[in-house]
Coordinates of C-alpha atoms in Angstrom, one line a residue:
M1 CA -23.3 11.8 -6.9
S2 CA -20.9 10.2 -9.3
A3 CA -22.2 7.0 -10.6
D4 CA -18.7 6.1 -11.9
P5 CA -16.1 7.2 -9.2
P6 CA -12.7 7.4 -10.7
Q7 CA -10.4 4.6 -11.0
I8 CA -7.3 4.2 -8.2
T9 CA -4.2 4.0 -10.2
A10 CA -1.6 1.3 -9.0
G11 CA 0.3 3.8 -6.6
A12 CA -3.0 3.2 -4.2
T13 CA -1.1 0.1 -3.3
S14 CA 1.5 -0.3 -0.2
R15 CA 3.5 -2.3 1.5
S16 CA 1.1 -2.6 4.2
T17 CA 0.0 -5.5 1.9
S18 CA 2.8 -7.8 1.4
A19 CA 3.9 -10.0 4.3
T20 CA 7.2 -9.0 4.4
I21 CA 8.1 -8.4 8.0
P22 CA 10.0 -11.1 10.6
P23 CA 7.1 -11.5 13.2
T24 CA 9.7 -10.4 16.2
I25 CA 7.6 -8.3 17.9
L26 CA 4.2 -10.2 17.8
R27 CA 6.3 -13.1 19.3
Y28 CA 7.4 -10.8 22.1
L29 CA 3.9 -9.3 22.3
T30 CA 2.2 -12.7 22.9
A31 CA 4.6 -13.4 25.4
V32 CA 4.1 -10.2 27.7
T33 CA 0.2 -10.2 26.8
D34 CA 0.1 -13.7 28.4
E35 CA 1.7 -12.4 31.6
L36 CA -0.7 -9.5 31.9
G37 CA -3.8 -12.4 31.7
A38 CA -4.7 -11.2 28.4
D39 CA -5.3 -13.9 25.3
L40 CA -3.9 -12.8 22.1
R41 CA -4.7 -15.7 20.3
P42 CA -8.0 -15.1 18.8
A43 CA -6.8 -11.6 17.4
L44 CA -4.0 -13.8 15.8
A45 CA -6.2 -15.8 14.2
R46 CA -8.3 -13.3 13.1
V47 CA -5.2 -12.1 10.6
G48 CA -4.1 -15.9 9.6
L49 CA -1.6 -16.6 12.4
D50 CA -1.1 -18.5 15.4
E51 CA 1.6 -19.0 18.0
Q52 CA 3.2 -22.4 16.5
M53 CA 3.2 -20.3 13.0
L54 CA 5.3 -17.2 15.1
Q55 CA 8.0 -19.6 16.0
S56 CA 8.6 -20.5 12.0
T57 CA 12.0 -19.0 10.9
D58 CA 10.6 -18.4 7.6
L59 CA 7.4 -16.5 8.6
R60 CA 6.7 -13.2 7.0
V61 CA 3.6 -11.1 8.3
S62 CA 2.7 -7.8 6.5
Y63 CA 2.5 -4.5 8.6
R64 CA -1.3 -4.6 8.4
Q65 CA -1.4 -8.0 10.0
G66 CA 0.8 -6.7 12.8
S67 CA -0.7 -3.5 13.2
E68 CA -4.1 -5.1 13.6
V69 CA -2.7 -7.4 16.3
I70 CA -1.1 -4.7 18.4
R71 CA -4.3 -2.8 18.0
C72 CA -6.0 -5.6 19.5
A73 CA -3.6 -6.1 22.3
L74 CA -3.7 -2.5 23.5
Q75 CA -7.6 -3.0 23.4
L76 CA -7.2 -6.2 25.6
T77 CA -4.3 -5.0 28.0
G78 CA -5.6 -1.3 28.8
S79 CA -1.8 -0.3 29.0
D80 CA -0.3 3.0 28.0
H81 CA 3.0 1.7 28.2
L82 CA 2.6 -1.8 26.5
G83 CA 5.4 -1.1 23.9
L84 CA 8.0 -0.5 26.6
R85 CA 7.5 -3.7 28.2
V86 CA 7.9 -5.1 24.7
G87 CA 10.9 -3.8 23.8
A88 CA 12.3 -4.6 27.0
R89 CA 11.8 -7.9 26.9
Q90 CA 14.2 -8.2 23.8
H91 CA 18.1 -9.5 23.4
P92 CA 20.6 -9.2 20.4
T93 CA 19.5 -12.8 19.3
A94 CA 15.8 -11.8 19.0
W95 CA 17.0 -10.0 15.9
G96 CA 18.5 -13.2 14.2
L97 CA 22.0 -12.9 12.4
M98 CA 21.8 -9.1 12.6
G99 CA 21.9 -9.1 16.3
F100 CA 25.2 -10.9 16.2
A101 CA 26.5 -8.7 13.6
L102 CA 25.9 -5.8 15.7
M103 CA 27.7 -7.6 18.8
A104 CA 30.8 -8.0 16.2
A105 CA 30.5 -4.4 15.3
G106 CA 33.7 -2.1 16.3
T107 CA 32.1 0.5 18.1
L108 CA 28.4 1.1 19.5
R109 CA 28.1 3.9 16.5
D110 CA 29.0 0.7 13.9
A111 CA 26.9 -1.4 15.4
V112 CA 24.1 1.3 15.3
E113 CA 24.6 2.4 11.4
T114 CA 24.7 -1.4 11.2
G115 CA 21.1 -1.9 12.5
V116 CA 20.0 0.9 10.5
R117 CA 21.4 -0.6 7.2
F118 CA 19.9 -4.0 7.9
Q119 CA 16.6 -2.9 9.6
N120 CA 14.4 -4.7 6.9
L121 CA 15.8 -8.2 8.3
S122 CA 15.3 -7.7 11.9
G123 CA 11.5 -7.4 12.1
A124 CA 11.4 -3.5 12.3
M125 CA 8.1 -1.9 12.0
V126 CA 9.4 1.5 12.2
V127 CA 11.9 3.4 9.5
W128 CA 15.0 3.9 11.3
S129 CA 17.9 6.5 10.4
A130 CA 20.6 7.8 12.0
G131 CA 23.3 10.7 11.9
Q132 CA 24.9 13.4 13.5
A133 CA 22.7 15.8 14.7
D134 CA 23.2 19.1 16.8
A135 CA 22.5 17.4 20.1
G136 CA 24.8 14.7 19.0
F137 CA 24.8 11.0 17.2
T138 CA 21.0 10.7 16.8
L139 CA 18.9 7.5 16.2
W140 CA 15.4 8.4 14.5
A141 CA 12.1 6.2 14.3
D142 CA 9.6 7.2 11.9
Q143 CA 6.3 5.8 10.9
P144 CA 6.2 3.9 7.6
D145 CA 2.6 5.5 7.2
P146 CA 1.5 8.7 8.6
A147 CA -1.9 7.4 8.9
V148 CA -1.3 4.8 10.9
D149 CA -3.7 4.4 14.0
A150 CA -2.3 6.6 16.6
G151 CA -2.3 3.6 19.8
V152 CA -0.4 1.5 17.2
G153 CA 2.1 4.4 16.3
T154 CA 2.8 5.1 19.9
F155 CA 3.4 1.5 20.7
L156 CA 5.7 0.9 17.7
V157 CA 8.2 3.7 18.8
Q158 CA 8.1 2.9 22.7
E159 CA 8.9 -0.7 21.1
A160 CA 11.8 0.2 19.0
F161 CA 13.5 2.7 21.2
A162 CA 13.2 0.5 24.5
S163 CA 14.6 -2.5 22.7
V164 CA 17.5 -0.3 21.4
V165 CA 18.5 0.7 24.7
T166 CA 17.9 -2.6 26.3
V167 CA 20.0 -4.4 23.7
T168 CA 22.6 -1.7 24.1
R169 CA 22.8 -2.3 28.1
L170 CA 23.0 -6.1 27.3
A171 CA 26.1 -5.7 25.2
L172 CA 27.7 -2.5 27.2
G173 CA 26.6 -2.5 30.7
A174 CA 23.1 -1.5 32.7
E175 CA 24.9 2.1 33.2
F176 CA 24.2 3.1 29.6
R177 CA 21.8 5.8 29.6
P178 CA 20.7 7.7 26.5
R179 CA 21.3 11.5 26.4
H180 CA 17.7 12.1 26.0
V181 CA 14.9 10.6 24.3
D182 CA 12.3 12.8 22.1
F183 CA 8.6 11.2 21.3
L184 CA 6.4 12.9 18.3
F185 CA 3.5 12.2 20.3
P186 CA 1.8 14.0 23.8
A187 CA 3.1 13.3 26.9
P188 CA 1.2 10.3 28.5
P189 CA -0.7 10.3 31.9
D190 CA 2.0 8.7 33.6
P191 CA 5.4 9.4 32.2
V192 CA 7.2 7.6 35.1
P193 CA 7.8 4.2 33.3
Y194 CA 9.4 6.0 30.5
T195 CA 12.0 8.0 32.8
E196 CA 12.4 4.6 34.9
L197 CA 13.4 2.8 31.7
F198 CA 15.9 5.2 29.9
G199 CA 17.0 6.6 33.0
C200 CA 17.5 10.1 31.1
P201 CA 15.4 13.3 30.1
V202 CA 12.4 12.2 27.9
R203 CA 10.7 14.9 25.6
F204 CA 6.9 14.3 24.3
S205 CA 5.4 16.4 21.5
A206 CA 8.3 16.9 19.9
A207 CA 9.5 17.5 16.4
R208 CA 10.5 13.4 15.5
N209 CA 11.0 10.9 17.7
G210 CA 14.7 10.4 18.2
L211 CA 17.2 8.9 20.6
V212 CA 20.3 10.7 21.2
F213 CA 23.6 8.9 22.3
P214 CA 26.1 10.7 24.5
A215 CA 29.6 11.3 22.9
T216 CA 31.5 8.9 25.1
W217 CA 29.1 6.0 24.7
V218 CA 29.0 6.5 20.6
R219 CA 32.8 5.6 20.8
T220 CA 32.7 2.6 23.1
E221 CA 34.3 -0.4 21.7
M222 CA 31.7 -3.2 21.6
P223 CA 33.0 -6.2 23.9
G224 CA 32.9 -8.9 21.3
R225 CA 34.0 -6.7 18.6
D226 CA 35.7 -8.7 15.8
P227 CA 36.5 -7.4 12.4
V228 CA 36.7 -10.9 10.6
T229 CA 33.3 -12.0 12.0
F230 CA 31.8 -8.7 11.6
A231 CA 32.5 -8.9 7.8
S232 CA 31.4 -12.1 7.4
L233 CA 28.3 -11.7 9.0
T234 CA 27.3 -8.5 6.9
T235 CA 28.3 -10.2 3.7
L236 CA 25.4 -12.9 4.7
L237 CA 23.6 -10.3 5.5
D238 CA 23.7 -8.2 2.1
E239 CA 22.9 -11.5 0.4
Q240 CA 19.6 -12.0 2.7
L241 CA 18.6 -8.6 1.8
A242 CA 19.3 -8.7 -1.6
S243 CA 16.8 -11.9 -1.5
R244 CA 14.4 -10.0 0.2
R245 CA 14.4 -7.2 -2.3
T246 CA 13.8 -9.6 -5.0
R247 CA 10.8 -11.0 -3.1
Q248 CA 9.3 -7.6 -2.4
D249 CA 10.0 -6.9 -5.9
L250 CA 7.5 -10.1 -6.9
L251 CA 4.7 -8.8 -4.5
E252 CA 4.8 -5.4 -5.7
V253 CA 4.5 -6.1 -9.2
L254 CA 1.5 -8.4 -8.5
E255 CA -0.1 -6.0 -6.2
I256 CA 0.3 -3.3 -8.8
S257 CA -1.2 -5.8 -11.7
I258 CA -4.0 -6.7 -9.8
A259 CA -5.0 -2.9 -8.9
Q260 CA -4.4 -2.1 -12.4
S261 CA -6.9 -4.9 -13.3
L262 CA -9.8 -4.1 -11.0
P263 CA -12.5 -4.5 -11.0
D264 CA -11.5 -7.7 -12.8
V265 CA -8.6 -10.2 -11.3
P266 CA -6.6 -11.7 -13.5
T267 CA -6.6 -15.5 -12.7
F268 CA -3.4 -17.1 -11.3
A269 CA -2.4 -19.1 -14.5
E270 CA -2.8 -15.5 -16.5
Q271 CA -0.2 -14.0 -13.9
A272 CA 2.4 -16.6 -14.4
R273 CA 2.3 -16.1 -18.0
K274 CA 2.2 -12.2 -17.9
H275 CA 5.4 -12.6 -15.7
A276 CA 6.9 -15.5 -18.0
T277 CA 7.0 -18.0 -15.1
G278 CA 5.4 -21.4 -14.5
E279 CA 2.2 -21.6 -11.9
R280 CA 4.2 -24.1 -9.6
T281 CA 7.4 -21.7 -9.7
L282 CA 5.2 -18.4 -9.0
R283 CA 3.2 -20.4 -6.0
R284 CA 6.7 -21.3 -4.9
R285 CA 7.9 -18.0 -4.5
L286 CA 4.9 -16.6 -3.0
A287 CA 5.1 -19.6 -0.4
E288 CA 8.4 -18.2 0.2
C289 CA 7.1 -15.0 0.6
G290 CA 4.9 -16.4 3.3
T291 CA 1.4 -15.5 1.4
T292 CA -0.6 -16.6 -1.8
Y293 CA -2.0 -15.2 -4.7
E294 CA -5.4 -15.0 -2.7
A295 CA -4.5 -13.1 0.0
L296 CA -2.4 -10.5 -2.3
V297 CA -5.7 -10.1 -4.0
D298 CA -7.4 -9.9 -0.9
G299 CA -5.4 -7.3 0.6
V300 CA -5.7 -5.2 -2.6
R301 CA -9.2 -5.1 -2.8
R302 CA -9.2 -4.0 1.0
E303 CA -6.9 -1.4 0.2
R304 CA -9.2 -0.2 -2.7
V305 CA -12.4 -0.4 -0.4
E306 CA -10.8 1.5 2.5
L307 CA -9.5 4.3 0.0
L308 CA -12.8 4.3 -1.8
L309 CA -14.8 4.6 1.8
R310 CA -13.3 7.8 2.4
R311 CA -15.2 9.5 -0.6
P312 CA -18.6 10.5 0.9
D313 CA -20.0 10.7 -2.7
V314 CA -19.4 6.8 -3.5
T315 CA -21.9 4.5 -3.0
L316 CA -21.6 0.9 -1.5
T317 CA -22.5 -0.3 -5.0
D318 CA -20.1 1.7 -6.6
I319 CA -17.4 0.4 -4.2
A320 CA -18.3 -3.2 -4.8
R321 CA -18.1 -2.9 -8.5
Q322 CA -14.6 -0.9 -8.2
A323 CA -13.1 -3.5 -5.9
G324 CA -14.3 -6.4 -8.1
F325 CA -17.1 -8.0 -5.7
S326 CA -20.0 -9.8 -7.2
D327 CA -22.7 -7.5 -5.5
V328 CA -22.8 -5.3 -2.4
R329 CA -23.5 -8.2 0.0
A330 CA -20.1 -10.1 -1.2
L331 CA -18.6 -6.5 -0.1
R332 CA -20.6 -6.4 3.1
R333 CA -19.2 -10.0 4.0
A334 CA -15.5 -9.0 3.1
I335 CA -15.7 -6.0 5.5
R336 CA -17.4 -8.1 8.3
R337 CA -14.5 -10.3 7.9
W338 CA -11.5 -7.9 7.7
H339 CA -12.8 -5.4 10.3
D340 CA -15.4 -7.2 12.3
M341 CA -17.9 -4.3 11.8
T342 CA -20.5 -3.2 9.2
A343 CA -19.8 -1.0 6.2
V344 CA -21.4 1.6 7.7
E345 CA -19.4 1.6 10.7
L346 CA -16.3 1.5 9.2
R347 CA -17.4 4.3 6.7
D348 CA -17.6 6.1 9.8
T349 CA -14.5 5.0 11.5
V350 CA -12.2 6.1 8.3
H351 CA -14.0 9.5 7.9
H352 CA -13.3 10.3 11.6
S353 CA -9.6 8.8 11.3

């Protein structure tokens, strides 16, 4: 048994730690679960959120926070089609300024490509791409992390395609139908809700999640098209995207710094000096990102613990030392807080995931 497991490099950090995603999906998810008689508030509280916070235009959540709330919602409702219901509730205005830009685009294809371009501003939790394929103009939705929980992954793709189809119908008419929709996951026990929502052939166990647009619809002009307004909105979106990239860079730099320093954790004052800024300025910039230095440290430690737990030759004592905990008891308390389970239960879970 290794007494000193190898250090995990900065590459072990990931975007799942940083709070950079607008909480659009969680706002609609909360409303839908309420209608289904499920109370999502305890799950929100466990990840540091509440309903009032979700109404803030400045709030950003992490991929981890979103995934954990979605996982809980799936357990509470027992619904195999929860993502379809959440996506079908949305409106272009749910996507903020980007939604208005889509309405002002020239054609449906222009709108789709604009949505892909500015996806990081919309609250998307999948990775969008679009292009011409053999079957036609296609919108693809990929998972940002291939290791995502299967139920959460299914929900996210359901929500993604359901919202696109719903918003397209609101803009162009209820008669819109995709040519076909492909899902990477296996067919559910009841596929009827899929065909009822999309109104087209739906294929499961496909090579990739994709929504194919009929050629005639791709060329359809948007009813609210306005080149001047569209240009103005995309300029504003470019500015927002540039600002977001700056914030994301800050979070990633700090996460890497923390990961490289573990098991020691640099103090906040040390980080401010290292990055040539004042403590008040750094704290303000983190607040603008919807997070704190303590939350970043907690997230990086959590990433480190979950990675080390996948190694059967690493003891809890080793993990506590590598992740910067004072002792195994402190590690056990952190695991209970993060996952509401014991260290042994979590190790069993990650080994079977």
